[in-house]
Coordinates of C-alpha atoms in Angstrom, one line a residue:
M95 CA -56.2 27.7 -0.2
T96 CA -55.0 29.0 3.4
I97 CA -51.7 28.5 4.5
K98 CA -52.9 26.0 6.9
A99 CA -54.8 24.1 3.9
L100 CA -51.6 23.7 1.6
L101 CA -49.6 22.0 5.1
L102 CA -52.0 20.1 5.6
L103 CA -52.3 19.0 2.0
F104 CA -48.5 18.5 2.1
F105 CA -48.1 16.2 5.5
F106 CA -51.3 13.5 4.0
L107 CA -49.3 13.7 0.6
Y108 CA -46.1 13.2 2.7
C109 CA -48.1 10.6 4.8
A110 CA -49.1 8.7 1.6
R111 CA -46.4 8.0 0.1
L112 CA -45.0 6.8 3.3
S113 CA -46.8 4.2 3.1
A114 CA -46.4 3.5 -0.5
Q115 CA -43.2 2.4 0.8
P116 CA -41.7 -0.5 1.2
G117 CA -39.9 -1.5 4.1
W118 CA -42.1 0.1 6.4
I119 CA -44.1 -1.3 9.3
W120 CA -46.6 0.8 10.6
P121 CA -48.8 0.3 13.0
E122 CA -51.5 -1.9 13.0
D123 CA -54.0 0.5 15.0
S124 CA -54.8 3.5 12.7
T125 CA -54.9 5.9 14.9
K126 CA -51.4 5.1 16.4
A127 CA -50.1 4.9 12.7
A128 CA -51.2 8.2 11.5
K129 CA -49.7 9.5 14.4
A130 CA -46.7 7.9 13.9
K131 CA -47.0 9.3 10.4
E132 CA -47.8 12.5 11.2
Y133 CA -44.2 12.4 13.8
Y134 CA -42.2 10.9 11.3
A135 CA -43.2 13.9 9.4
L136 CA -42.6 16.6 12.0
Y137 CA -39.5 14.6 13.2
S138 CA -37.7 14.7 9.1
D139 CA -38.4 17.8 8.2
L140 CA -36.8 19.7 12.0
S141 CA -33.7 17.7 11.0
K142 CA -33.8 18.6 7.3
L143 CA -33.5 22.2 9.2
G144 CA -31.1 21.3 11.7
N145 CA -33.6 21.8 14.6
S146 CA -32.4 18.8 16.2
E147 CA -33.8 19.9 20.0
E148 CA -37.3 20.8 18.1
A149 CA -36.8 17.1 16.9
L150 CA -35.9 14.9 19.6
P151 CA -39.3 14.7 21.7
Y152 CA -40.9 12.7 17.9
L153 CA -37.7 10.7 17.4
E154 CA -38.3 9.8 21.5
W155 CA -41.5 8.5 21.3
L156 CA -41.2 7.0 17.2
L157 CA -38.5 4.9 18.9
A158 CA -40.1 4.1 21.8
E159 CA -43.8 3.2 20.2
V160 CA -42.8 1.8 16.6
A161 CA -39.1 0.6 17.6
N162 CA -39.1 -1.3 14.4
L163 CA -40.0 1.7 11.7
N164 CA -37.7 1.6 9.3
V165 CA -34.0 2.0 8.8
G166 CA -34.2 5.4 7.7
L167 CA -35.4 6.3 11.5
Y168 CA -32.0 4.8 13.3
I169 CA -29.9 6.0 10.8
G170 CA -31.9 9.8 11.1
A171 CA -31.0 9.1 15.0
A172 CA -27.7 8.6 15.0
K173 CA -27.3 12.2 13.2
T174 CA -29.9 13.5 15.3
Y175 CA -27.9 12.7 18.7
E176 CA -24.5 13.1 17.2
D177 CA -25.6 16.9 16.1
L178 CA -26.8 16.9 20.1
A179 CA -24.0 15.8 21.4
E180 CA -21.6 18.6 18.9
K181 CA -23.7 21.3 20.6
A182 CA -23.4 20.5 23.7
E183 CA -21.7 22.1 25.8
D184 CA -22.5 20.6 29.9
A185 CA -20.4 17.8 29.9
A186 CA -22.9 15.1 31.5
A187 CA -25.6 16.2 28.6
K188 CA -22.6 16.0 25.8
A189 CA -21.6 12.3 27.2
S190 CA -25.5 11.4 27.7
Y191 CA -25.6 11.7 24.0
Q192 CA -22.7 9.8 22.6
G193 CA -24.1 7.3 24.7
K194 CA -27.1 7.3 22.7
V195 CA -25.2 7.4 19.2
L196 CA -23.9 4.5 20.1
A197 CA -27.8 2.9 21.5
I198 CA -28.4 3.6 18.4
Y199 CA -26.5 1.4 16.3
D200 CA -27.0 -1.2 19.0
K201 CA -30.7 -1.2 18.3
R202 CA -30.1 -0.5 14.5
I203 CA -28.2 -4.4 14.0
E204 CA -31.2 -5.2 16.5
Y205 CA -33.8 -5.0 14.6
F206 CA -32.2 -4.4 10.7
N207 CA -29.2 -6.8 10.7
H208 CA -26.2 -5.6 8.5
E209 CA -24.2 -6.2 11.6
G210 CA -20.9 -5.5 9.6
E211 CA -21.2 -2.7 7.7
V212 CA -23.8 -0.8 11.2
L213 CA -20.7 -1.3 13.2
N214 CA -18.6 -0.2 10.8
R215 CA -20.0 3.0 11.8
K216 CA -20.6 2.9 15.4
A217 CA -16.6 1.8 15.7
F218 CA -15.1 5.1 14.5
S219 CA -18.4 7.3 16.6
A220 CA -16.5 5.2 19.7
Y221 CA -13.7 6.1 18.6
K222 CA -14.5 10.1 18.1
F223 CA -16.1 10.0 21.3
Y224 CA -13.8 8.2 23.4
K225 CA -10.5 8.3 22.1
D226 CA -8.7 10.5 25.0
N227 CA -11.2 8.6 27.2
K228 CA -8.5 6.4 29.0
A229 CA -10.9 4.2 30.2
K230 CA -12.9 3.6 27.6
Y231 CA -9.8 1.9 25.7
P232 CA -10.5 -1.3 25.9
E233 CA -13.2 -1.1 25.1
L234 CA -12.7 0.7 22.1
I235 CA -10.2 -1.9 20.9
E236 CA -12.6 -5.0 21.4
L237 CA -14.8 -2.5 19.3
L238 CA -12.7 -1.6 16.5
D239 CA -11.1 -5.4 16.5
K240 CA -15.1 -6.5 15.8
A241 CA -16.0 -4.2 13.8
N242 CA -12.8 -4.6 11.5
S243 CA -12.6 -8.1 11.2
L244 CA -16.6 -8.7 10.5
N245 CA -16.2 -5.8 7.1
G246 CA -12.5 -7.1 6.1
V247 CA -12.2 -5.3 2.9
A248 CA -15.2 -3.7 3.4
A249 CA -14.0 -2.3 6.8
F250 CA -13.6 1.9 7.0
D251 CA -10.2 3.0 5.9
N252 CA -10.1 5.5 9.2
N253 CA -10.6 2.7 11.1
L254 CA -7.5 0.8 10.7
I255 CA -5.7 4.1 12.1
A256 CA -8.4 4.6 14.6
F257 CA -7.5 0.8 15.8
M258 CA -2.9 1.6 16.5
D259 CA -3.7 5.1 17.4
V260 CA -5.8 3.4 19.9
L261 CA -3.2 0.7 20.8
K262 CA -0.6 3.0 20.9
R263 CA -3.1 5.6 23.5
S264 CA -3.6 1.9 25.8
K265 CA 0.3 1.4 26.0
L266 CA 1.9 4.9 26.5
T267 CA -1.2 5.9 29.0
G268 CA 0.3 2.3 30.7
G269 CA -2.5 -0.1 29.1
G270 CA -1.9 -3.4 30.3
I271 CA -1.9 -4.8 26.8
S272 CA 1.2 -6.7 25.4
D273 CA 3.0 -6.1 22.9
E274 CA 2.8 -9.2 21.7
K275 CA -0.6 -8.8 21.3
V276 CA 0.0 -5.5 19.7
L277 CA 1.7 -6.9 17.0
E278 CA -1.2 -9.8 16.5
Y279 CA -3.6 -6.4 16.2
Y280 CA -1.2 -5.3 14.1
D281 CA -1.4 -7.9 11.5
G282 CA -5.0 -8.1 10.9
I283 CA -5.1 -4.8 10.0
S284 CA -2.0 -5.0 7.7
E285 CA -4.1 -8.5 6.3
I286 CA -6.8 -5.3 5.4
L287 CA -4.9 -3.3 3.9
E288 CA -3.3 -6.2 1.8
A289 CA -6.6 -7.5 0.5
K290 CA -7.5 -3.9 -0.3
I291 CA -4.7 -3.0 -1.9
A292 CA -4.9 -6.5 -4.1
K293 CA -8.0 -5.1 -5.0
E294 CA -8.1 -1.7 -5.6
P295 CA -4.1 -0.2 -5.6
S296 CA -4.2 3.3 -4.3
E297 CA -1.1 6.3 -2.7
W298 CA -4.4 6.6 -0.3
L299 CA -3.8 3.0 0.8
L300 CA 0.3 2.3 1.1
K301 CA -0.1 6.0 3.0
I302 CA -2.2 3.9 5.7
Q303 CA 0.1 1.0 5.6
E304 CA 2.7 3.8 6.8
T305 CA 1.2 5.6 9.0
I306 CA 0.4 2.1 10.5
D307 CA 4.2 1.1 10.6
Q308 CA 4.9 3.8 12.4
I309 CA 2.1 4.0 14.9
L310 CA 3.8 0.3 15.5
I311 CA 7.5 1.3 16.0
E312 CA 5.8 3.9 18.3
I313 CA 4.5 1.5 20.8
V314 CA 6.9 -1.4 20.5
P315 CA 10.6 -2.7 20.7
L316 CA 10.7 -3.1 16.8
D317 CA 14.7 -4.1 16.6
C318 CA 16.1 -6.9 14.7
S319 CA 16.0 -9.1 18.4
F320 CA 13.2 -8.4 19.1
V321 CA 11.3 -10.2 16.2
E322 CA 13.6 -13.1 15.8
N323 CA 13.1 -13.6 19.5
T324 CA 9.1 -13.2 19.3
L325 CA 8.7 -14.9 16.2
G326 CA 11.8 -16.6 14.3
S327 CA 11.3 -19.8 16.6
K328 CA 7.4 -19.9 15.6
L329 CA 8.5 -19.5 12.3
K330 CA 11.6 -21.9 12.1
E331 CA 8.7 -24.9 14.0
D332 CA 6.4 -23.9 11.0
P333 CA 8.5 -23.0 7.9
S334 CA 5.1 -23.2 5.8
N335 CA 3.3 -21.0 7.3
L336 CA 2.9 -17.9 4.3
K337 CA 1.1 -15.7 7.2
M338 CA 3.4 -16.1 10.0
A339 CA 6.4 -15.6 7.1
K340 CA 4.6 -12.3 5.6
K341 CA 4.1 -11.4 9.6
V342 CA 8.0 -11.6 9.8
F343 CA 8.7 -10.3 7.1
H344 CA 6.9 -7.1 7.0
L345 CA 8.3 -6.3 10.7
L346 CA 11.9 -6.9 9.5
L347 CA 11.3 -4.6 7.0
T348 CA 9.7 -1.7 9.2
G349 CA 11.9 -2.4 11.6
K350 CA 15.7 -1.7 8.9
C351 CA 16.5 -5.2 9.3
T352 CA 17.0 -6.1 6.1
D353 CA 20.7 -7.9 7.0
S354 CA 18.8 -10.1 9.6
P355 CA 19.2 -13.9 8.1
L356 CA 15.7 -14.2 9.1
F357 CA 14.5 -11.5 6.5
F358 CA 15.7 -13.6 3.4
E359 CA 14.1 -17.1 5.2
S360 CA 10.8 -15.3 5.3
A361 CA 11.2 -13.9 2.0
K362 CA 12.1 -17.4 0.5
I363 CA 8.9 -18.7 2.2
I364 CA 6.6 -16.4 0.8
Q365 CA 8.1 -17.1 -2.4
E366 CA 7.9 -20.6 -2.4
E367 CA 4.2 -20.7 -1.6
A368 CA 3.1 -17.8 -3.4
P369 CA 5.4 -16.6 -6.1
S370 CA 5.8 -12.9 -6.7
Y371 CA 7.9 -10.7 -9.5
G372 CA 8.3 -9.1 -6.1
F373 CA 10.4 -11.3 -4.1
A374 CA 11.9 -13.1 -6.5
R375 CA 13.5 -9.5 -6.5
I376 CA 14.3 -9.0 -3.1
L377 CA 15.7 -12.9 -3.3
A378 CA 17.8 -12.6 -6.0
A379 CA 19.2 -8.6 -4.6
K380 CA 20.1 -10.2 -1.2
R381 CA 22.0 -12.8 -3.2
A382 CA 23.9 -10.6 -5.2
A383 CA 24.2 -8.8 -2.5
D384 CA 26.0 -12.0 -0.8
D385 CA 27.9 -12.8 -3.8
D386 CA 26.1 -15.4 -4.8
H387 CA 25.9 -15.2 -8.3
E388 CA 24.7 -18.7 -9.3
A389 CA 21.8 -18.0 -6.4
A390 CA 20.8 -14.1 -7.8
L391 CA 20.7 -15.5 -11.2
R392 CA 18.1 -17.9 -10.5
Y393 CA 15.6 -15.6 -8.6
Y394 CA 16.1 -13.2 -11.1
N395 CA 15.6 -15.4 -14.0
E396 CA 12.5 -16.4 -12.1
A397 CA 11.0 -12.8 -11.8
L398 CA 11.2 -12.5 -15.5
S399 CA 8.9 -15.7 -15.8
L400 CA 6.3 -13.8 -13.4
T401 CA 6.1 -10.6 -14.9
D402 CA 4.4 -9.4 -18.8
E403 CA 5.8 -5.9 -18.1
N404 CA 8.5 -4.8 -20.4
D405 CA 10.1 -2.3 -18.0
K406 CA 10.5 -4.9 -15.1
K407 CA 11.7 -6.9 -18.0
A408 CA 14.0 -4.5 -18.9
E409 CA 15.0 -3.7 -15.7
T410 CA 15.6 -8.1 -14.6
S411 CA 17.6 -7.9 -17.3
L412 CA 19.5 -5.3 -16.7
D413 CA 20.4 -7.2 -12.9
I414 CA 21.3 -10.0 -15.0
A415 CA 23.7 -8.1 -16.9
R416 CA 25.6 -6.8 -13.8
I417 CA 25.9 -10.9 -12.2
Y418 CA 27.7 -11.4 -15.4
A419 CA 29.6 -8.6 -15.9
A420 CA 30.6 -8.9 -11.6
Q421 CA 31.7 -12.4 -13.1
E422 CA 34.0 -10.8 -15.6
Q423 CA 31.3 -12.8 -18.6
K424 CA 31.3 -9.5 -20.7
A425 CA 29.7 -11.6 -23.8
M426 CA 27.0 -12.2 -21.5
A427 CA 27.0 -9.5 -19.6
R428 CA 26.4 -7.8 -23.0
T429 CA 23.7 -10.2 -24.2
H430 CA 21.5 -9.3 -21.8
A431 CA 21.7 -5.6 -21.6
R432 CA 21.1 -6.3 -25.3
K433 CA 17.4 -8.0 -24.2
A434 CA 17.3 -4.9 -21.4
L435 CA 17.1 -2.6 -24.7
G436 CA 14.8 -4.8 -26.3
Y437 CA 12.3 -4.5 -23.6
Q438 CA 12.8 -0.6 -23.3
E439 CA 15.0 0.7 -25.8
E440 CA 15.9 4.1 -24.5
M441 CA 17.8 2.6 -21.0
T442 CA 20.7 4.2 -20.2
E443 CA 22.0 2.2 -17.8
A444 CA 22.4 -0.9 -20.2
Y445 CA 23.9 1.6 -22.6
N446 CA 26.2 2.5 -20.0
L447 CA 26.8 -0.9 -18.9
I448 CA 28.1 -2.1 -21.7
G449 CA 30.2 1.1 -22.8
N450 CA 31.9 0.5 -19.3
L451 CA 32.1 -3.8 -20.4
Y452 CA 33.7 -2.8 -23.7
Y453 CA 35.9 0.8 -21.7
H454 CA 37.9 -2.5 -19.1
S455 CA 38.2 -4.5 -22.6
Y456 CA 41.2 -3.0 -23.9
E457 CA 43.5 -5.6 -21.9
D458 CA 41.2 -8.2 -23.1
C459 CA 41.3 -7.1 -26.8
R460 CA 45.1 -6.2 -27.0
E461 CA 46.5 -7.9 -29.3
G462 CA 50.2 -6.1 -29.7
V463 CA 50.2 -5.3 -33.5
S464 CA 48.2 -2.1 -34.2
R465 CA 47.6 0.3 -31.6
V466 CA 45.3 1.6 -33.9
K467 CA 43.2 -1.4 -34.1
D468 CA 44.1 -2.2 -30.2
R469 CA 43.0 1.2 -29.0
A470 CA 39.4 1.2 -31.6
V471 CA 37.9 -0.9 -28.2
F472 CA 37.3 2.6 -26.4
I473 CA 35.9 3.7 -30.1
A474 CA 33.4 1.7 -29.6
A475 CA 33.3 2.5 -25.4
Y476 CA 32.9 5.9 -26.8
D477 CA 29.5 4.8 -29.1
M478 CA 27.9 3.2 -26.3
Y479 CA 28.2 6.9 -23.6
R480 CA 26.8 8.9 -26.2
K481 CA 23.9 6.3 -26.7
A482 CA 23.4 7.0 -22.9
G483 CA 24.1 10.6 -22.9
N484 CA 27.1 9.9 -20.9
A485 CA 29.1 13.0 -21.6
K486 CA 31.9 12.1 -18.8
G487 CA 32.5 8.9 -20.3
M488 CA 32.6 10.2 -23.6
E489 CA 35.0 12.3 -23.0
E490 CA 37.0 9.6 -20.7
A491 CA 36.7 7.4 -23.7
K492 CA 38.0 10.1 -26.5
S493 CA 41.3 10.5 -24.5
Q494 CA 42.0 6.4 -24.9
F495 CA 41.5 7.0 -29.4
P496 CA 44.5 6.2 -31.3
S497 CA 46.2 10.3 -32.3
I498 CA 46.4 11.2 -35.7
G499 CA 50.5 10.8 -35.5
E500 CA 49.8 6.8 -34.6
I501 CA 46.9 6.4 -38.0
F502 CA 48.7 8.4 -40.2
E503 CA 52.3 6.0 -39.2
E504 CA 49.7 3.2 -40.0
G505 CA 49.0 4.5 -42.8
M506 CA 45.0 5.0 -42.2
Q507 CA 42.7 8.2 -42.2
E508 CA 39.9 9.0 -40.0
G509 CA 36.9 7.0 -41.0
D510 CA 38.1 3.6 -41.7
K511 CA 36.2 1.6 -40.1
I512 CA 38.0 -1.1 -37.9
T513 CA 36.0 -4.7 -37.1
L514 CA 37.3 -6.1 -33.3
S515 CA 38.2 -9.6 -34.0
C516 CA 38.3 -9.7 -30.1
W517 CA 34.8 -10.9 -27.9
V518 CA 33.3 -7.6 -28.9
K519 CA 33.4 -8.5 -32.5
E520 CA 32.1 -4.6 -33.5
S521 CA 33.2 -2.1 -36.3
V522 CA 33.3 1.1 -35.6
V523 CA 34.8 4.2 -37.4
L524 CA 38.2 5.3 -37.1
Q525 CA 38.5 8.6 -34.8
K526 CA 41.4 11.0 -33.1
R527 CA 41.7 11.8 -30.0

């Protein structure tokens, strides 16, 4: 069989396969249908070989004559025109091909729907083409906003960054978009990212959030007074507005305005409307920093009730222990430090805290009858520092042990067991300094 015959056989087999596939709409006219199949086969083969210039006439005939043939025609067409745009050296030709790429996406939507999915692709192509073209920024902003809004969690990650980048370029080149409008767009992007992270957490998505936060800081004067003046009053008017509270909280956090009273108020609203372990801890830490120990304990206990993870329970129990330690409630502090150790056995900070409680209990426990027994509290501290691996603490505690002379004078010897009768109520093995 000759090469020509083989090619003809291949062509007819290819056409037969196309005809059998679902989703293809061939012309009813048999002559036109045969031509369409021939041209599609030629276009497909040339495209696969990277010969976009030679494939173009066949593509354009297909788009003009059998526009509703199949979605694959438009997928291929976008790639062909984009390839031609990249290769074009003439600026006018490049712009023409770029325009055809975007028009192809519109035609694809017209014939085959799936607007959100297609706009995802169109928006990113448009960004690549026009990100340096100031005149195109309003068009890009509208397109990216629509694509992201329609797709939600299905929006391309790159389109979220692209949107913020176009907003930045527009602002820095004198675009008429207001700071408030930028914040509105930013809020929409952040909501999509929040939904994406909730669905499938990843370092990549967190990095995107950091990137858009940084871009926002570069284009909007995100100082504390700006957020308080522009959004604070709105939140006070509608304190149950969870969306607004989240927006205020995130902007204040981004602007490093955590000392603002509005930061606590927005976090409080979020916690009331959508309780979470993280926000309970934020509120507890803020109250603790303001020495409002009662409120801090309330929020830390709330945090405990909102997690089943042992490491988080350990961390929160230790925070509660620190609050009680600050109030000089040593027994309660130790109780919660021990709870932390129950969740996380090797938690060195908990052993250190108990060691500190013992070390600073000399005056609490001293009876003034036996110097040896009075100083046994430092042995208890030493034991805790040893479990924590705290060499400095061990050294300081040991320096306060009773001397060998004191032990001898009281008729005792090293290795004797001593039980502390004060709040410590621990037994220790007598050691000399």
